[in-house]
Amino acid sequence: MSEITVTVKYLNLAREKAGLSEEAISLGKEARVADLLGALRTVHTPEFGEYLFKQDGELQSYIRVVGGRDSTQLPIDRVLTDGETIHLFVAHSGG
C-alpha cells in the first residue's frame, strides 16, 4: 500500500499538550483528516487523545485543523495530499 507523509504543526496549547511543535505522520494514500486525527490519537498519550476527542468520538469543539493554500478549517472527510502541512490548534475566544 502506498503512503503519504503529512506534517502536523502544533500551535498554542496544542503544542503544549502534544509536547512538540511539529511532526511528520505517515498515512495511507487515500487518508482523510479523520485518519490523521486518529493516528495522532494513537501515537500520543491517552490524555492527548482525550484533549482531541470527546468521549463519544467527536472532535472537541475547540480544536481547529487548518491547512491548504488559503489556511481554512478542513472538513473531517477531506482527503490529504503527500507533503501537506496541517496546523492543529485551540480556538481562542473572549476579549
Short mmCIF file of N, CA, C and O in Angstrom, two decimals:
data_model
loop_
_atom_site.label_atom_id
_atom_site.label_comp_id
_atom_site.label_asym_id
_atom_site.label_seq_id
_atom_site.Cartn_x
_atom_site.Cartn_y
_atom_site.Cartn_z
N MET A 1 0.85 -1.18 0.00
CA MET A 1 0.00 0.00 0.00
C MET A 1 0.89 1.24 0.00
O MET A 1 1.87 1.34 0.72
N SER A 2 0.55 2.18 -0.80
CA SER A 2 1.27 3.42 -0.92
C SER A 2 0.96 4.34 0.25
O SER A 2 -0.14 4.31 0.79
N GLU A 3 1.93 5.16 0.63
CA GLU A 3 1.73 6.06 1.78
C GLU A 3 1.99 7.50 1.40
O GLU A 3 2.66 7.79 0.40
N ILE A 4 1.45 8.38 2.21
CA ILE A 4 1.74 9.80 2.13
C ILE A 4 2.30 10.24 3.48
O ILE A 4 2.11 9.56 4.48
N THR A 5 3.00 11.34 3.47
CA THR A 5 3.51 11.92 4.72
C THR A 5 2.94 13.32 4.85
O THR A 5 2.99 14.12 3.92
N VAL A 6 2.37 13.59 6.01
CA VAL A 6 1.77 14.88 6.32
C VAL A 6 2.53 15.46 7.51
O VAL A 6 2.80 14.75 8.47
N THR A 7 2.86 16.74 7.44
CA THR A 7 3.49 17.42 8.57
C THR A 7 2.40 18.08 9.40
O THR A 7 1.55 18.80 8.85
N VAL A 8 2.41 17.81 10.68
CA VAL A 8 1.46 18.45 11.60
C VAL A 8 2.24 19.46 12.43
O VAL A 8 3.24 19.10 13.08
N LYS A 9 1.80 20.70 12.38
CA LYS A 9 2.39 21.75 13.21
C LYS A 9 1.40 22.08 14.32
O LYS A 9 0.24 22.38 14.06
N TYR A 10 1.88 21.98 15.55
CA TYR A 10 1.04 22.25 16.72
C TYR A 10 1.27 23.70 17.15
O TYR A 10 2.41 24.13 17.31
N LEU A 11 0.19 24.41 17.37
CA LEU A 11 0.26 25.80 17.79
C LEU A 11 -0.39 25.97 19.16
O LEU A 11 -1.21 25.15 19.56
N ASN A 12 -0.06 27.01 19.84
CA ASN A 12 -0.55 27.41 21.16
C ASN A 12 -0.68 26.21 22.11
O ASN A 12 0.25 25.45 22.29
N LEU A 13 -1.81 26.04 22.74
CA LEU A 13 -1.99 24.99 23.75
C LEU A 13 -1.82 23.58 23.17
O LEU A 13 -1.38 22.67 23.87
N ALA A 14 -2.12 23.41 21.90
CA ALA A 14 -1.94 22.10 21.27
C ALA A 14 -0.47 21.68 21.29
O ALA A 14 -0.14 20.51 21.48
N ARG A 15 0.43 22.65 21.13
CA ARG A 15 1.88 22.35 21.19
C ARG A 15 2.25 21.86 22.58
O ARG A 15 3.00 20.90 22.74
N GLU A 16 1.72 22.52 23.59
CA GLU A 16 1.98 22.11 24.97
C GLU A 16 1.46 20.70 25.23
O GLU A 16 2.14 19.87 25.83
N LYS A 17 0.25 20.43 24.78
CA LYS A 17 -0.36 19.11 25.02
C LYS A 17 0.35 18.00 24.25
O LYS A 17 0.49 16.89 24.77
N ALA A 18 0.80 18.28 23.02
CA ALA A 18 1.48 17.27 22.21
C ALA A 18 2.92 17.06 22.68
O ALA A 18 3.50 16.00 22.45
N GLY A 19 3.49 18.10 23.28
CA GLY A 19 4.87 18.00 23.75
C GLY A 19 5.90 18.24 22.66
O GLY A 19 7.08 17.97 22.86
N LEU A 20 5.48 18.75 21.52
CA LEU A 20 6.39 19.08 20.44
C LEU A 20 5.73 20.09 19.51
O LEU A 20 4.52 20.30 19.56
N SER A 21 6.53 20.74 18.69
CA SER A 21 5.99 21.79 17.83
C SER A 21 5.54 21.26 16.47
O SER A 21 4.64 21.83 15.85
N GLU A 22 6.15 20.18 16.01
CA GLU A 22 5.70 19.57 14.74
C GLU A 22 6.21 18.15 14.64
O GLU A 22 7.15 17.76 15.33
N GLU A 23 5.55 17.39 13.76
CA GLU A 23 5.97 16.02 13.50
C GLU A 23 5.44 15.58 12.14
O GLU A 23 4.47 16.14 11.63
N ALA A 24 6.10 14.60 11.56
CA ALA A 24 5.66 14.01 10.30
C ALA A 24 4.91 12.72 10.60
O ALA A 24 5.37 11.90 11.40
N ILE A 25 3.76 12.56 9.97
CA ILE A 25 2.92 11.38 10.18
C ILE A 25 2.72 10.69 8.83
O ILE A 25 2.34 11.33 7.85
N SER A 26 2.97 9.38 8.78
CA SER A 26 2.75 8.60 7.58
C SER A 26 1.36 7.99 7.63
O SER A 26 0.95 7.44 8.67
N LEU A 27 0.65 8.08 6.51
CA LEU A 27 -0.73 7.60 6.41
C LEU A 27 -0.92 6.88 5.08
O LEU A 27 -0.11 7.06 4.16
N GLY A 28 -2.01 6.15 4.96
CA GLY A 28 -2.35 5.52 3.69
C GLY A 28 -2.65 6.56 2.61
O GLY A 28 -3.00 7.71 2.91
N LYS A 29 -2.51 6.17 1.37
CA LYS A 29 -2.62 7.09 0.24
C LYS A 29 -3.92 7.88 0.20
O LYS A 29 -3.92 9.06 -0.16
N GLU A 30 -5.02 7.31 0.54
CA GLU A 30 -6.32 7.99 0.48
C GLU A 30 -6.76 8.52 1.85
O GLU A 30 -7.96 8.71 2.10
N ALA A 31 -5.80 8.79 2.72
CA ALA A 31 -6.12 9.22 4.09
C ALA A 31 -6.86 10.56 4.10
O ALA A 31 -6.61 11.44 3.28
N ARG A 32 -7.75 10.67 5.05
CA ARG A 32 -8.53 11.88 5.25
C ARG A 32 -8.12 12.54 6.57
O ARG A 32 -7.36 11.97 7.34
N VAL A 33 -8.63 13.73 6.81
CA VAL A 33 -8.33 14.44 8.05
C VAL A 33 -8.69 13.57 9.25
O VAL A 33 -7.93 13.49 10.22
N ALA A 34 -9.80 12.86 9.19
CA ALA A 34 -10.20 11.98 10.30
C ALA A 34 -9.15 10.90 10.56
O ALA A 34 -8.88 10.56 11.71
N ASP A 35 -8.54 10.37 9.51
CA ASP A 35 -7.49 9.36 9.67
C ASP A 35 -6.26 9.95 10.34
O ASP A 35 -5.64 9.31 11.19
N LEU A 36 -5.92 11.16 9.97
CA LEU A 36 -4.79 11.85 10.60
C LEU A 36 -5.04 12.04 12.09
O LEU A 36 -4.19 11.74 12.92
N LEU A 37 -6.22 12.52 12.43
CA LEU A 37 -6.54 12.74 13.84
C LEU A 37 -6.53 11.43 14.62
O LEU A 37 -6.06 11.38 15.76
N GLY A 38 -7.03 10.37 14.00
CA GLY A 38 -6.99 9.06 14.65
C GLY A 38 -5.56 8.59 14.87
O GLY A 38 -5.24 8.02 15.91
N ALA A 39 -4.68 8.85 13.90
CA ALA A 39 -3.28 8.48 14.05
C ALA A 39 -2.63 9.27 15.18
O ALA A 39 -1.86 8.71 15.97
N LEU A 40 -2.94 10.55 15.27
CA LEU A 40 -2.39 11.36 16.35
C LEU A 40 -2.85 10.84 17.70
O LEU A 40 -2.10 10.86 18.67
N ARG A 41 -4.07 10.37 17.74
CA ARG A 41 -4.61 9.82 18.99
C ARG A 41 -3.81 8.60 19.43
O ARG A 41 -3.62 8.37 20.62
N THR A 42 -3.33 7.81 18.48
CA THR A 42 -2.63 6.58 18.84
C THR A 42 -1.14 6.80 19.11
O THR A 42 -0.55 6.03 19.87
N VAL A 43 -0.51 7.80 18.49
CA VAL A 43 0.93 7.99 18.70
C VAL A 43 1.25 8.83 19.94
O VAL A 43 2.40 8.87 20.36
N HIS A 44 0.25 9.48 20.50
CA HIS A 44 0.47 10.31 21.69
C HIS A 44 -0.18 9.65 22.90
O HIS A 44 -0.80 8.60 22.81
N THR A 45 -0.07 10.31 24.02
CA THR A 45 -0.63 9.79 25.27
C THR A 45 -2.15 9.73 25.22
O THR A 45 -2.78 10.45 24.45
N PRO A 46 -2.75 8.89 26.06
CA PRO A 46 -4.21 8.86 26.14
C PRO A 46 -4.79 10.24 26.49
O PRO A 46 -5.86 10.61 26.01
N GLU A 47 -4.06 11.01 27.28
CA GLU A 47 -4.53 12.35 27.66
C GLU A 47 -4.63 13.25 26.43
O GLU A 47 -5.54 14.07 26.33
N PHE A 48 -3.69 13.09 25.49
CA PHE A 48 -3.76 13.88 24.26
C PHE A 48 -4.98 13.48 23.44
O PHE A 48 -5.66 14.33 22.87
N GLY A 49 -5.28 12.18 23.41
CA GLY A 49 -6.48 11.71 22.72
C GLY A 49 -7.75 12.30 23.32
O GLY A 49 -8.66 12.70 22.60
N GLU A 50 -7.79 12.39 24.65
CA GLU A 50 -8.94 12.99 25.33
C GLU A 50 -9.01 14.49 25.06
O GLU A 50 -10.09 15.07 25.05
N TYR A 51 -7.87 15.10 24.86
CA TYR A 51 -7.81 16.53 24.52
C TYR A 51 -8.40 16.77 23.13
O TYR A 51 -9.10 17.75 22.90
N LEU A 52 -8.15 15.84 22.20
CA LEU A 52 -8.65 15.98 20.83
C LEU A 52 -10.11 15.58 20.68
O LEU A 52 -10.85 16.22 19.93
N PHE A 53 -10.51 14.51 21.38
CA PHE A 53 -11.82 13.92 21.14
C PHE A 53 -12.70 13.88 22.40
O PHE A 53 -12.20 13.64 23.49
N LYS A 54 -14.00 14.03 22.19
CA LYS A 54 -14.98 13.82 23.26
C LYS A 54 -15.12 12.32 23.50
O LYS A 54 -14.66 11.51 22.70
N GLN A 55 -15.79 11.95 24.57
CA GLN A 55 -15.98 10.53 24.88
C GLN A 55 -16.75 9.80 23.79
O GLN A 55 -16.56 8.61 23.59
N ASP A 56 -17.63 10.51 23.07
CA ASP A 56 -18.40 9.87 22.00
C ASP A 56 -17.64 9.76 20.69
O ASP A 56 -18.16 9.31 19.68
N GLY A 57 -16.37 10.20 20.67
CA GLY A 57 -15.54 10.09 19.49
C GLY A 57 -15.55 11.32 18.59
O GLY A 57 -14.78 11.38 17.62
N GLU A 58 -16.39 12.28 18.90
CA GLU A 58 -16.43 13.52 18.11
C GLU A 58 -15.25 14.40 18.48
O GLU A 58 -14.79 14.41 19.62
N LEU A 59 -14.78 15.17 17.50
CA LEU A 59 -13.70 16.11 17.74
C LEU A 59 -14.17 17.19 18.71
O LEU A 59 -15.30 17.68 18.62
N GLN A 60 -13.30 17.54 19.66
CA GLN A 60 -13.63 18.62 20.60
C GLN A 60 -13.92 19.91 19.82
O GLN A 60 -13.25 20.20 18.83
N SER A 61 -14.88 20.69 20.26
CA SER A 61 -15.29 21.89 19.55
C SER A 61 -14.21 22.97 19.50
O SER A 61 -14.21 23.82 18.62
N TYR A 62 -13.27 22.93 20.42
CA TYR A 62 -12.23 23.95 20.46
C TYR A 62 -11.02 23.62 19.57
O TYR A 62 -10.13 24.44 19.40
N ILE A 63 -10.97 22.44 19.00
CA ILE A 63 -9.85 22.03 18.15
C ILE A 63 -10.07 22.54 16.73
O ILE A 63 -11.14 22.38 16.16
N ARG A 64 -9.03 23.15 16.18
CA ARG A 64 -9.06 23.62 14.79
C ARG A 64 -7.98 22.88 14.01
O ARG A 64 -6.85 22.75 14.47
N VAL A 65 -8.37 22.39 12.85
CA VAL A 65 -7.46 21.71 11.93
C VAL A 65 -7.48 22.53 10.65
O VAL A 65 -8.48 22.59 9.95
N VAL A 66 -6.36 23.18 10.36
CA VAL A 66 -6.30 24.15 9.27
C VAL A 66 -5.21 23.73 8.30
O VAL A 66 -4.15 23.24 8.68
N GLY A 67 -5.48 23.94 7.02
CA GLY A 67 -4.48 23.63 6.00
C GLY A 67 -4.88 24.20 4.67
O GLY A 67 -5.86 24.95 4.56
N GLY A 68 -4.15 23.83 3.67
CA GLY A 68 -4.44 24.31 2.33
C GLY A 68 -3.84 25.67 2.07
O GLY A 68 -3.35 26.34 2.97
N ARG A 69 -3.89 26.08 0.84
CA ARG A 69 -3.31 27.36 0.44
C ARG A 69 -3.96 28.55 1.10
O ARG A 69 -3.34 29.56 1.35
N ASP A 70 -5.26 28.42 1.39
CA ASP A 70 -5.97 29.55 1.99
C ASP A 70 -6.13 29.41 3.50
O ASP A 70 -6.84 30.17 4.13
N SER A 71 -5.46 28.42 4.09
CA SER A 71 -5.46 28.22 5.54
C SER A 71 -6.87 28.22 6.13
O SER A 71 -7.18 28.96 7.05
N THR A 72 -7.73 27.37 5.61
CA THR A 72 -9.09 27.27 6.11
C THR A 72 -9.26 26.03 6.97
O THR A 72 -8.49 25.08 6.89
N GLN A 73 -10.32 26.04 7.78
CA GLN A 73 -10.68 24.88 8.59
C GLN A 73 -10.98 23.72 7.63
O GLN A 73 -11.73 23.88 6.68
N LEU A 74 -10.35 22.58 7.87
CA LEU A 74 -10.52 21.44 6.98
C LEU A 74 -11.67 20.55 7.43
O LEU A 74 -11.76 20.21 8.61
N PRO A 75 -12.53 20.15 6.50
CA PRO A 75 -13.58 19.19 6.85
C PRO A 75 -12.94 17.85 7.21
O PRO A 75 -11.89 17.48 6.68
N ILE A 76 -13.56 17.14 8.09
CA ILE A 76 -13.04 15.88 8.61
C ILE A 76 -12.89 14.82 7.51
O ILE A 76 -12.06 13.93 7.60
N ASP A 77 -13.67 14.94 6.43
CA ASP A 77 -13.64 13.95 5.36
C ASP A 77 -12.76 14.36 4.17
O ASP A 77 -12.72 13.68 3.16
N ARG A 78 -12.01 15.46 4.30
CA ARG A 78 -11.15 15.91 3.21
C ARG A 78 -9.95 14.99 3.05
O ARG A 78 -9.30 14.62 4.01
N VAL A 79 -9.66 14.61 1.81
CA VAL A 79 -8.51 13.76 1.51
C VAL A 79 -7.24 14.61 1.60
O VAL A 79 -7.18 15.73 1.10
N LEU A 80 -6.23 14.06 2.25
CA LEU A 80 -4.94 14.73 2.42
C LEU A 80 -4.01 14.40 1.25
O LEU A 80 -4.18 13.36 0.60
N THR A 81 -3.03 15.26 1.02
CA THR A 81 -2.07 15.02 -0.05
C THR A 81 -0.67 14.86 0.52
O THR A 81 -0.36 15.40 1.59
N ASP A 82 0.16 14.14 -0.19
CA ASP A 82 1.53 13.92 0.24
C ASP A 82 2.28 15.24 0.35
O ASP A 82 2.19 16.09 -0.54
N GLY A 83 2.98 15.43 1.46
CA GLY A 83 3.75 16.64 1.68
C GLY A 83 2.97 17.80 2.25
O GLY A 83 3.53 18.88 2.50
N GLU A 84 1.70 17.62 2.48
CA GLU A 84 0.85 18.69 3.00
C GLU A 84 1.22 19.03 4.44
O GLU A 84 1.65 18.17 5.20
N THR A 85 1.05 20.30 4.80
CA THR A 85 1.26 20.75 6.18
C THR A 85 -0.08 21.13 6.77
O THR A 85 -0.85 21.90 6.18
N ILE A 86 -0.37 20.57 7.93
CA ILE A 86 -1.62 20.81 8.66
C ILE A 86 -1.27 21.51 9.97
O ILE A 86 -0.31 21.13 10.64
N HIS A 87 -2.05 22.50 10.33
CA HIS A 87 -1.87 23.20 11.61
C HIS A 87 -3.00 22.78 12.55
O HIS A 87 -4.17 22.82 12.17
N LEU A 88 -2.62 22.37 13.74
CA LEU A 88 -3.59 21.95 14.75
C LEU A 88 -3.46 22.90 15.92
O LEU A 88 -2.36 23.10 16.45
N PHE A 89 -4.58 23.52 16.31
CA PHE A 89 -4.52 24.47 17.41
C PHE A 89 -5.87 24.58 18.10
O PHE A 89 -6.86 24.04 17.65
N VAL A 90 -5.85 25.31 19.21
CA VAL A 90 -7.05 25.55 20.00
C VAL A 90 -7.60 26.92 19.63
O VAL A 90 -6.86 27.90 19.60
N ALA A 91 -8.89 26.96 19.35
CA ALA A 91 -9.53 28.24 19.04
C ALA A 91 -9.63 29.06 20.33
O ALA A 91 -9.96 28.52 21.39
N HIS A 92 -9.32 30.32 20.24
CA HIS A 92 -9.43 31.22 21.39
C HIS A 92 -10.70 32.05 21.25
O HIS A 92 -11.12 32.38 20.17
N SER A 93 -11.28 32.36 22.38
CA SER A 93 -12.44 33.25 22.37
C SER A 93 -12.31 34.20 23.54
O SER A 93 -11.44 34.08 24.39
N GLY A 94 -13.18 35.12 23.55
CA GLY A 94 -13.15 36.10 24.65
C GLY A 94 -12.49 37.39 24.20
O GLY A 94 -12.08 37.55 23.07
N GLY A 95 -12.37 38.30 25.10
CA GLY A 95 -11.82 39.59 24.68
C GLY A 95 -11.25 40.30 25.77
O GLY A 95 -10.52 40.67 26.42
#
